[in-house]
Amino acid sequence: MMTALALGLFVGVVLGLVGGGGSIIAVPALVYGVGMSPAQAIPTSLLVVGASSLAALIPRLREGINWPVVLLIGAAGIPAAWGGTAIGRLLDPNILMLAFAALMVIAGIRMLTRTRETDGSCSTGPNRAFRTCAPKAVGVGLLVGFLTGLLGVGGGFLITPALTLFLGLRMKQAVGSSLTIIVINSVAGFSAHAAGFTIAWPTVLAFAIPAILGSLVAARLARRLKENHVRISFAVLIFAVAALVTASTVTA
């Protein structure tokens, strides 16, 4: 129980600081720290990360949310999450964990890449063009939704760069929009996993409550920290966790 409390707090802090990435840490934490199977950890992660993202979103509401983009990505992500869940049930748990490790490496590399801010077709600026924006937003939603269902990730580490680089949103608006999409995807993914899943409420609450509190505090502190330092620290962390997941899976 103490391990669940500590790991939950850590996941919430990561989510609040980075605006995503909490689920990349949550599933390995639940599997290797708390002792859940991947089948238990994935829906539990979605439940916890969805609630923590909602909490982290509250301090960022004043920075604005691009609702048309959020609704497009969220709507596309719901059926994709169900499809990802169906495929995940057919795969060996070790394959899922190795896929998770590969995804973590991609996320780490992405965090080390500086995000360039330019107003694009999905922005609220003068370059906005909804007809051009809509197909791209749907494509992002399908990809992120599928990964949410397959691996239990909210997709924040993919959504934020997709919103800025691919769809042209400014970073401040992208983070709030990303958290909103994570909430939608987490609900969709959890609903797909809910059949036959019994929630271990003591463990979930021990993980979720500190995660929610940590995300609230960290989201407020994030404005005082240098973005560069946060990105590099997070990248190093997930490279280390990816190595641990790979080693544990291969030697199991």
XYZ file of N, CA, C and O in Angstrom, residues 23-105:
332
model
N 0.743 8.189 -17.814
C 0.407 6.789 -18.051
C 1.605 5.978 -18.514
O 1.644 4.762 -18.351
N 2.610 6.650 -19.104
C 3.829 5.951 -19.490
C 4.513 5.394 -18.246
O 5.141 4.349 -18.275
N 4.390 6.107 -17.135
C 4.982 5.653 -15.878
C 4.013 4.761 -15.109
O 4.422 3.841 -14.399
N 2.696 5.009 -15.247
C 1.703 4.334 -14.411
C 1.654 2.827 -14.630
O 1.638 2.053 -13.667
N 1.634 2.371 -15.887
C 1.515 0.935 -16.140
C 2.723 0.167 -15.604
O 2.565 -0.821 -14.876
N 3.980 0.569 -15.921
C 5.113 -0.130 -15.304
C 5.112 -0.060 -13.784
O 5.494 -1.026 -13.108
N 4.683 1.087 -13.224
C 4.630 1.217 -11.766
C 3.652 0.214 -11.160
O 3.929 -0.417 -10.130
N 2.483 0.049 -11.800
C 1.474 -0.887 -11.296
C 1.916 -2.344 -11.468
O 1.628 -3.195 -10.626
N 2.627 -2.632 -12.580
C 3.066 -4.011 -12.831
C 4.238 -4.390 -11.935
O 4.211 -5.415 -11.243
N 5.291 -3.554 -11.925
C 6.522 -3.921 -11.219
C 6.585 -3.391 -9.788
O 7.298 -3.953 -8.953
N 5.855 -2.297 -9.519
C 5.875 -1.753 -8.166
C 4.779 -2.290 -7.270
O 5.004 -2.633 -6.115
N 3.551 -2.398 -7.832
C 2.391 -2.831 -7.041
C 2.139 -4.331 -7.194
O 1.542 -4.956 -6.329
N 2.602 -4.925 -8.317
C 2.466 -6.368 -8.503
C 1.245 -6.794 -9.298
O 0.851 -7.955 -9.242
N 0.641 -5.868 -10.059
C -0.509 -6.230 -10.886
C -0.047 -6.915 -12.172
O 1.089 -6.735 -12.615
N -0.938 -7.678 -12.782
C -0.686 -8.198 -14.119
C -0.969 -7.079 -15.119
O -1.694 -6.126 -14.801
N -0.418 -7.160 -16.358
C -0.745 -6.134 -17.353
C -2.248 -5.987 -17.587
O -2.741 -4.879 -17.798
N -2.990 -7.101 -17.538
C -4.442 -7.046 -17.752
C -5.135 -6.230 -16.662
O -6.166 -5.593 -16.914
N -4.590 -6.243 -15.442
C -5.145 -5.438 -14.348
C -4.617 -4.011 -14.400
O -5.334 -3.051 -14.120
N -3.329 -3.875 -14.749
C -2.671 -2.573 -14.682
C -3.204 -1.598 -15.733
O -3.318 -0.398 -15.461
N -3.531 -2.100 -16.928
C -3.951 -1.200 -18.010
C -5.257 -0.471 -17.672
O -5.310 0.768 -17.717
N -6.346 -1.163 -17.296
C -7.559 -0.409 -16.937
C -7.395 0.424 -15.669
O -7.973 1.513 -15.560
N -6.595 -0.075 -14.708
C -6.351 0.706 -13.492
C -5.620 2.001 -13.838
O -5.941 3.077 -13.324
N -4.627 1.899 -14.736
C -3.897 3.082 -15.180
C -4.827 4.091 -15.836
O -4.738 5.300 -15.582
N -5.736 3.599 -16.686
C -6.669 4.499 -17.368
C -7.564 5.226 -16.372
O -7.857 6.416 -16.532
N -8.001 4.517 -15.351
C -8.855 5.112 -14.325
C -8.107 6.204 -13.563
O -8.606 7.326 -13.387
N -6.887 5.882 -13.150
C -6.093 6.821 -12.352
C -5.645 8.012 -13.189
O -5.770 9.171 -12.772
N -5.139 7.745 -14.392
C -4.631 8.826 -15.239
C -5.768 9.744 -15.699
O -5.600 10.968 -15.778
N -6.943 9.175 -15.970
C -8.084 10.004 -16.343
C -8.471 10.965 -15.234
O -8.682 12.167 -15.478
N -8.526 10.455 -13.998
C -8.880 11.314 -12.862
C -7.789 12.354 -12.598
O -8.081 13.528 -12.323
N -6.523 11.943 -12.694
C -5.414 12.873 -12.450
C -5.350 13.948 -13.520
O -5.052 15.113 -13.232
N -5.626 13.572 -14.771
C -5.619 14.546 -15.864
C -6.713 15.585 -15.675
O -6.521 16.772 -15.953
N -7.874 15.133 -15.206
C -8.972 16.058 -14.938
C -8.567 17.060 -13.862
O -8.848 18.261 -13.967
N -7.868 16.572 -12.819
C -7.404 17.462 -11.758
C -6.345 18.436 -12.280
O -6.376 19.632 -11.967
N -5.398 17.936 -13.097
C -4.339 18.795 -13.636
C -4.888 19.825 -14.612
O -4.284 20.877 -14.812
N -6.042 19.525 -15.212
C -6.654 20.432 -16.184
C -7.206 21.689 -15.519
O -7.185 22.779 -16.120
N -7.684 21.568 -14.288
C -8.369 22.683 -13.615
C -7.513 23.946 -13.552
O -7.980 25.027 -13.945
N -6.223 23.878 -13.098
C -5.429 25.120 -13.056
C -5.093 25.682 -14.435
O -4.676 26.826 -14.563
N -5.271 24.876 -15.499
C -4.886 25.302 -16.844
C -6.078 25.783 -17.685
O -5.895 26.170 -18.835
N -7.285 25.761 -17.116
C -8.464 26.140 -17.889
C -8.387 27.575 -18.395
O -8.853 27.887 -19.491
N -7.782 28.457 -17.607
C -7.699 29.866 -17.996
C -6.798 30.074 -19.215
O -6.887 31.096 -19.887
N -5.921 29.100 -19.505
C -5.027 29.215 -20.656
C -5.732 28.863 -21.964
O -5.193 29.044 -23.041
N -6.951 28.342 -21.862
C -7.747 28.085 -23.056
C -7.656 26.660 -23.558
O -6.629 25.996 -23.411
N -8.762 26.186 -24.131
C -8.836 24.851 -24.715
C -9.433 24.993 -26.109
O -10.422 25.697 -26.299
N -8.838 24.346 -27.076
C -9.347 24.390 -28.445
C -10.416 23.295 -28.576
O -10.124 22.161 -28.950
N -11.664 23.664 -28.272
C -12.730 22.664 -28.184
C -13.041 21.961 -29.506
O -13.290 20.752 -29.501
N -13.053 22.638 -30.664
C -13.301 21.898 -31.909
C -12.289 20.778 -32.139
O -12.644 19.665 -32.530
N -11.002 21.066 -31.881
C -9.957 20.055 -32.057
C -10.105 18.945 -31.027
O -9.990 17.752 -31.343
N -10.370 19.326 -29.784
C -10.545 18.333 -28.719
C -11.680 17.366 -29.054
O -11.539 16.142 -28.905
N -12.808 17.893 -29.515
C -13.969 17.054 -29.807
C -13.719 16.140 -31.008
O -14.143 14.978 -31.013
N -13.014 16.641 -32.022
C -12.684 15.813 -33.178
C -11.766 14.658 -32.787
O -12.009 13.499 -33.132
N -10.699 14.975 -32.067
C -9.739 13.941 -31.655
C -10.397 12.966 -30.691
O -10.213 11.744 -30.795
N -11.179 13.490 -29.759
C -11.850 12.628 -28.794
C -12.856 11.696 -29.445
O -12.909 10.506 -29.127
N -13.644 12.216 -30.389
C -14.648 11.396 -31.071
C -13.994 10.284 -31.883
O -14.475 9.136 -31.916
N -12.885 10.594 -32.560
C -12.182 9.573 -33.340
C -11.509 8.555 -32.427
O -11.381 7.371 -32.773
N -11.089 9.010 -31.250
C -10.357 8.128 -30.342
C -11.208 7.081 -29.656
O -10.693 6.025 -29.272
N -12.503 7.339 -29.501
C -13.357 6.398 -28.764
C -13.452 5.043 -29.472
O -13.129 4.005 -28.867
N -13.873 4.958 -30.752
C -13.909 3.646 -31.403
C -12.521 3.046 -31.579
O -12.353 1.813 -31.533
N -11.492 3.901 -31.769
C -10.128 3.391 -31.915
C -9.648 2.735 -30.618
O -8.937 1.720 -30.649
N -10.053 3.302 -29.478
C -9.688 2.714 -28.185
C -10.328 1.340 -28.014
O -9.699 0.404 -27.497
N -11.567 1.209 -28.439
C -12.233 -0.101 -28.359
C -11.518 -1.120 -29.246
O -11.340 -2.277 -28.875
N -11.088 -0.689 -30.445
C -10.367 -1.584 -31.336
C -9.024 -1.992 -30.762
O -8.624 -3.169 -30.852
N -8.308 -1.040 -30.173
C -7.022 -1.340 -29.543
C -7.166 -2.315 -28.396
O -6.334 -3.209 -28.209
N -8.239 -2.179 -27.633
C -8.499 -3.098 -26.523
C -8.736 -4.515 -27.025
O -8.205 -5.489 -26.475
N -9.522 -4.645 -28.092
C -9.816 -5.967 -28.654
C -8.545 -6.655 -29.140
O -8.344 -7.864 -28.911
N -7.657 -5.903 -29.779
C -6.405 -6.486 -30.263
C -5.492 -6.833 -29.088
O -4.834 -7.885 -29.081
N -5.454 -5.965 -28.071
C -4.606 -6.207 -26.908
C -4.942 -7.498 -26.187
O -4.054 -8.181 -25.657
N -6.219 -7.869 -26.191
C -6.631 -9.102 -25.507
C -6.131 -10.348 -26.227
O -6.093 -11.436 -25.645
N -5.759 -10.207 -27.503
C -5.278 -11.350 -28.278
C -3.763 -11.534 -28.163
O -3.231 -12.556 -28.595
N -3.063 -10.545 -27.599
C -1.607 -10.567 -27.557
C -1.076 -11.085 -26.231
O -1.723 -10.938 -25.191
N 0.102 -11.669 -26.274
C 0.789 -12.142 -25.067
C 1.157 -10.927 -24.191
O 1.607 -9.904 -24.715
N 0.997 -11.022 -22.855
C 1.337 -9.893 -21.978
C 2.778 -9.423 -22.127
O 3.052 -8.222 -22.013
N 3.715 -10.355 -22.376
C 5.116 -9.955 -22.553
C 5.295 -9.097 -23.797
O 6.101 -8.154 -23.804
N 4.550 -9.410 -24.856
C 4.615 -8.606 -26.075
C 4.091 -7.200 -25.799
O 4.650 -6.204 -26.270
N 3.028 -7.113 -25.012
C 2.476 -5.805 -24.657
C 3.493 -4.969 -23.888
O 3.653 -3.773 -24.137
N 4.195 -5.602 -22.938
C 5.168 -4.859 -22.134
C 6.369 -4.424 -22.978
O 6.907 -3.332 -22.795
N 6.801 -5.263 -23.923
C 7.896 -4.871 -24.820
C 7.452 -3.733 -25.737
O 8.232 -2.815 -26.031
N 6.186 -3.783 -26.206
C 5.652 -2.685 -27.005
C 5.611 -1.404 -26.177
O 5.896 -0.300 -26.684
N 5.285 -1.552 -24.906
C 5.252 -0.408 -24.006
C 6.643 0.207 -23.879
O 6.814 1.430 -23.921
N 7.674 -0.661 -23.729
C 9.049 -0.171 -23.612
C 9.463 0.586 -24.877
O 10.115 1.640 -24.801
N 9.086 0.052 -26.054
C 9.415 0.728 -27.312
C 8.746 2.095 -27.389
O 9.353 3.087 -27.829
N 7.502 2.157 -26.937
C 6.764 3.414 -26.944
C 7.415 4.433 -25.999
O 7.462 5.631 -26.280
N 7.951 3.943 -24.878
C 8.633 4.815 -23.925
C 9.884 5.425 -24.549
O 10.193 6.605 -24.328
N 10.619 4.631 -25.323
C 11.819 5.151 -25.989
C 11.430 6.262 -26.968
O 12.080 7.315 -27.031
